[in-house]
């Protein structure tokens, strides 16, 4: 249950992060793509308007009559496709002179319906996108009161030697449809990518989590086994201590297999110490110290090798090069480091008593394990 809760939180966290990133990214990519589309539309309209104005200006300059030029232009643009954009021409009074739709020729232009007369080269794709999105008046674009308007005048260019103006129109409905389609495609792509990324991330997290859990479970099993082994070892220690005490009571005084006392020094006095009173023996700075159960400490001239050879092996154990410990002084055995054992004794030793990995088996055998 706890793992499922963790995976759920992971899923929600990844989803939240993706939504935050995608909400920022989709706005940026849509705006960037729309700018490119509108920039293309605007540049195409401006270029077409300039070319038509330049061509008419050249014809008038060469002596072509205005009526002839108007008829020629009308024939050229009449019934042309208005899917993306088109050009028209009107005079300074606002009357339409040429238009792809012959029915509107001769009508007067209302600024509220199509444009106002101050569109220049400063209209950018970003400005046009903002006007289309926010329905705001500005930059020569109408005030959007007529929502059925099909096109917008995005560029005006005068015809030399005349009072005519060439207007470049852009199909706003088509542009808005393209923007909407573009936005939908981006959202669809992000949704698909998001689902793939989120599911993949959750699966990967779950696989990593399962691997980690398996390793952790193995460590727990190993630790549990070590705890059980230590518990058995301490139980064996108690049993062996009781056994050792019983053997000590039954041992006769004339048993010469091991020494019953060792000779030590305390200051300037000789002090014989009964082996039953010894808690542990250790060396420090080449000096051998004998510590009794009552915490009294004295010094011996013998080395640990000499002492262990004369002590009862059932009661004393050579833990390492520095310590000999008595079974009766051991309080607890704990795990230390890599398969090592640490002995806690009473009275307490200022130095740690560590049984190495190699001697741990011998120590367990000493306790009859």
PDB file of N, CA and C in Angstrom, residues 25-40 125 129 178-179 182-183 186:
ATOM      1  N   UNK A  25       5.407  25.983 -22.910  1.00  0.00           N
ATOM      2  CA  UNK A  25       5.998  25.649 -24.210  1.00  0.00           C
ATOM      3  C   UNK A  25       4.999  25.801 -25.344  1.00  0.00           C
ATOM      4  N   UNK A  26       3.740  25.358 -25.118  1.00  0.00           N
ATOM      5  CA  UNK A  26       2.773  25.401 -26.215  1.00  0.00           C
ATOM      6  C   UNK A  26       2.444  26.838 -26.604  1.00  0.00           C
ATOM      7  N   UNK A  27       2.398  27.717 -25.619  1.00  0.00           N
ATOM      8  CA  UNK A  27       2.141  29.126 -25.933  1.00  0.00           C
ATOM      9  C   UNK A  27       3.288  29.713 -26.759  1.00  0.00           C
ATOM     10  N   UNK A  28       4.506  29.360 -26.371  1.00  0.00           N
ATOM     11  CA  UNK A  28       5.662  29.874 -27.096  1.00  0.00           C
ATOM     12  C   UNK A  28       5.700  29.332 -28.523  1.00  0.00           C
ATOM     13  N   UNK A  29       5.529  28.017 -28.698  1.00  0.00           N
ATOM     14  CA  UNK A  29       5.616  27.413 -30.025  1.00  0.00           C
ATOM     15  C   UNK A  29       4.467  27.862 -30.923  1.00  0.00           C
ATOM     16  N   UNK A  30       3.258  27.958 -30.349  1.00  0.00           N
ATOM     17  CA  UNK A  30       2.129  28.414 -31.151  1.00  0.00           C
ATOM     18  C   UNK A  30       2.365  29.840 -31.618  1.00  0.00           C
ATOM     19  N   UNK A  31       2.782  30.701 -30.698  1.00  0.00           N
ATOM     20  CA  UNK A  31       3.017  32.096 -31.061  1.00  0.00           C
ATOM     21  C   UNK A  31       4.117  32.210 -32.106  1.00  0.00           C
ATOM     22  N   UNK A  32       5.179  31.429 -31.937  1.00  0.00           N
ATOM     23  CA  UNK A  32       6.283  31.458 -32.901  1.00  0.00           C
ATOM     24  C   UNK A  32       5.818  31.006 -34.277  1.00  0.00           C
ATOM     25  N   UNK A  33       5.061  29.904 -34.318  1.00  0.00           N
ATOM     26  CA  UNK A  33       4.583  29.375 -35.599  1.00  0.00           C
ATOM     27  C   UNK A  33       3.588  30.329 -36.245  1.00  0.00           C
ATOM     28  N   UNK A  34       2.687  30.899 -35.433  1.00  0.00           N
ATOM     29  CA  UNK A  34       1.708  31.840 -35.966  1.00  0.00           C
ATOM     30  C   UNK A  34       2.398  33.071 -36.518  1.00  0.00           C
ATOM     31  N   UNK A  35       3.427  33.538 -35.835  1.00  0.00           N
ATOM     32  CA  UNK A  35       4.181  34.690 -36.341  1.00  0.00           C
ATOM     33  C   UNK A  35       4.747  34.406 -37.725  1.00  0.00           C
ATOM     34  N   UNK A  36       5.255  33.197 -37.903  1.00  0.00           N
ATOM     35  CA  UNK A  36       5.815  32.842 -39.208  1.00  0.00           C
ATOM     36  C   UNK A  36       4.729  32.796 -40.285  1.00  0.00           C
ATOM     37  N   UNK A  37       3.548  32.225 -39.931  1.00  0.00           N
ATOM     38  CA  UNK A  37       2.450  32.160 -40.903  1.00  0.00           C
ATOM     39  C   UNK A  37       1.989  33.558 -41.285  1.00  0.00           C
ATOM     40  N   UNK A  38       1.762  34.386 -40.267  1.00  0.00           N
ATOM     41  CA  UNK A  38       1.277  35.736 -40.542  1.00  0.00           C
ATOM     42  C   UNK A  38       2.327  36.583 -41.266  1.00  0.00           C
ATOM     43  N   UNK A  39       3.578  36.366 -40.897  1.00  0.00           N
ATOM     44  CA  UNK A  39       4.645  37.110 -41.574  1.00  0.00           C
ATOM     45  C   UNK A  39       4.671  36.782 -43.064  1.00  0.00           C
ATOM     46  N   UNK A  40       4.460  35.509 -43.369  1.00  0.00           N
ATOM     47  CA  UNK A  40       4.412  35.101 -44.777  1.00  0.00           C
ATOM     48  C   UNK A  40       3.231  35.752 -45.486  1.00  0.00           C
ATOM     49  N   UNK A 125       3.764  41.051 -37.990  1.00  0.00           N
ATOM     50  CA  UNK A 125       2.983  39.838 -37.763  1.00  0.00           C
ATOM     51  C   UNK A 125       2.534  39.745 -36.310  1.00  0.00           C
ATOM     52  N   UNK A 129      -1.317  39.540 -35.191  1.00  0.00           N
ATOM     53  CA  UNK A 129      -1.780  38.412 -34.362  1.00  0.00           C
ATOM     54  C   UNK A 129      -2.476  38.917 -33.108  1.00  0.00           C
ATOM     55  N   UNK A 178      -6.337  28.595 -39.510  1.00  0.00           N
ATOM     56  CA  UNK A 178      -4.978  28.035 -39.491  1.00  0.00           C
ATOM     57  C   UNK A 178      -4.376  28.086 -38.095  1.00  0.00           C
ATOM     58  N   UNK A 179      -4.611  29.202 -37.416  1.00  0.00           N
ATOM     59  CA  UNK A 179      -4.091  29.334 -36.048  1.00  0.00           C
ATOM     60  C   UNK A 179      -4.734  28.296 -35.137  1.00  0.00           C
ATOM     61  N   UNK A 182      -3.363  24.889 -35.957  1.00  0.00           N
ATOM     62  CA  UNK A 182      -1.986  24.802 -35.481  1.00  0.00           C
ATOM     63  C   UNK A 182      -1.954  24.572 -33.978  1.00  0.00           C
ATOM     64  N   UNK A 183      -2.804  25.316 -33.263  1.00  0.00           N
ATOM     65  CA  UNK A 183      -2.867  25.153 -31.808  1.00  0.00           C
ATOM     66  C   UNK A 183      -3.346  23.747 -31.430  1.00  0.00           C
ATOM     67  N   UNK A 186      -0.532  21.249 -31.935  1.00  0.00           N
ATOM     68  CA  UNK A 186       0.448  21.332 -30.857  1.00  0.00           C
ATOM     69  C   UNK A 186      -0.069  20.649 -29.594  1.00  0.00           C
TER      70      UNK A 186
END
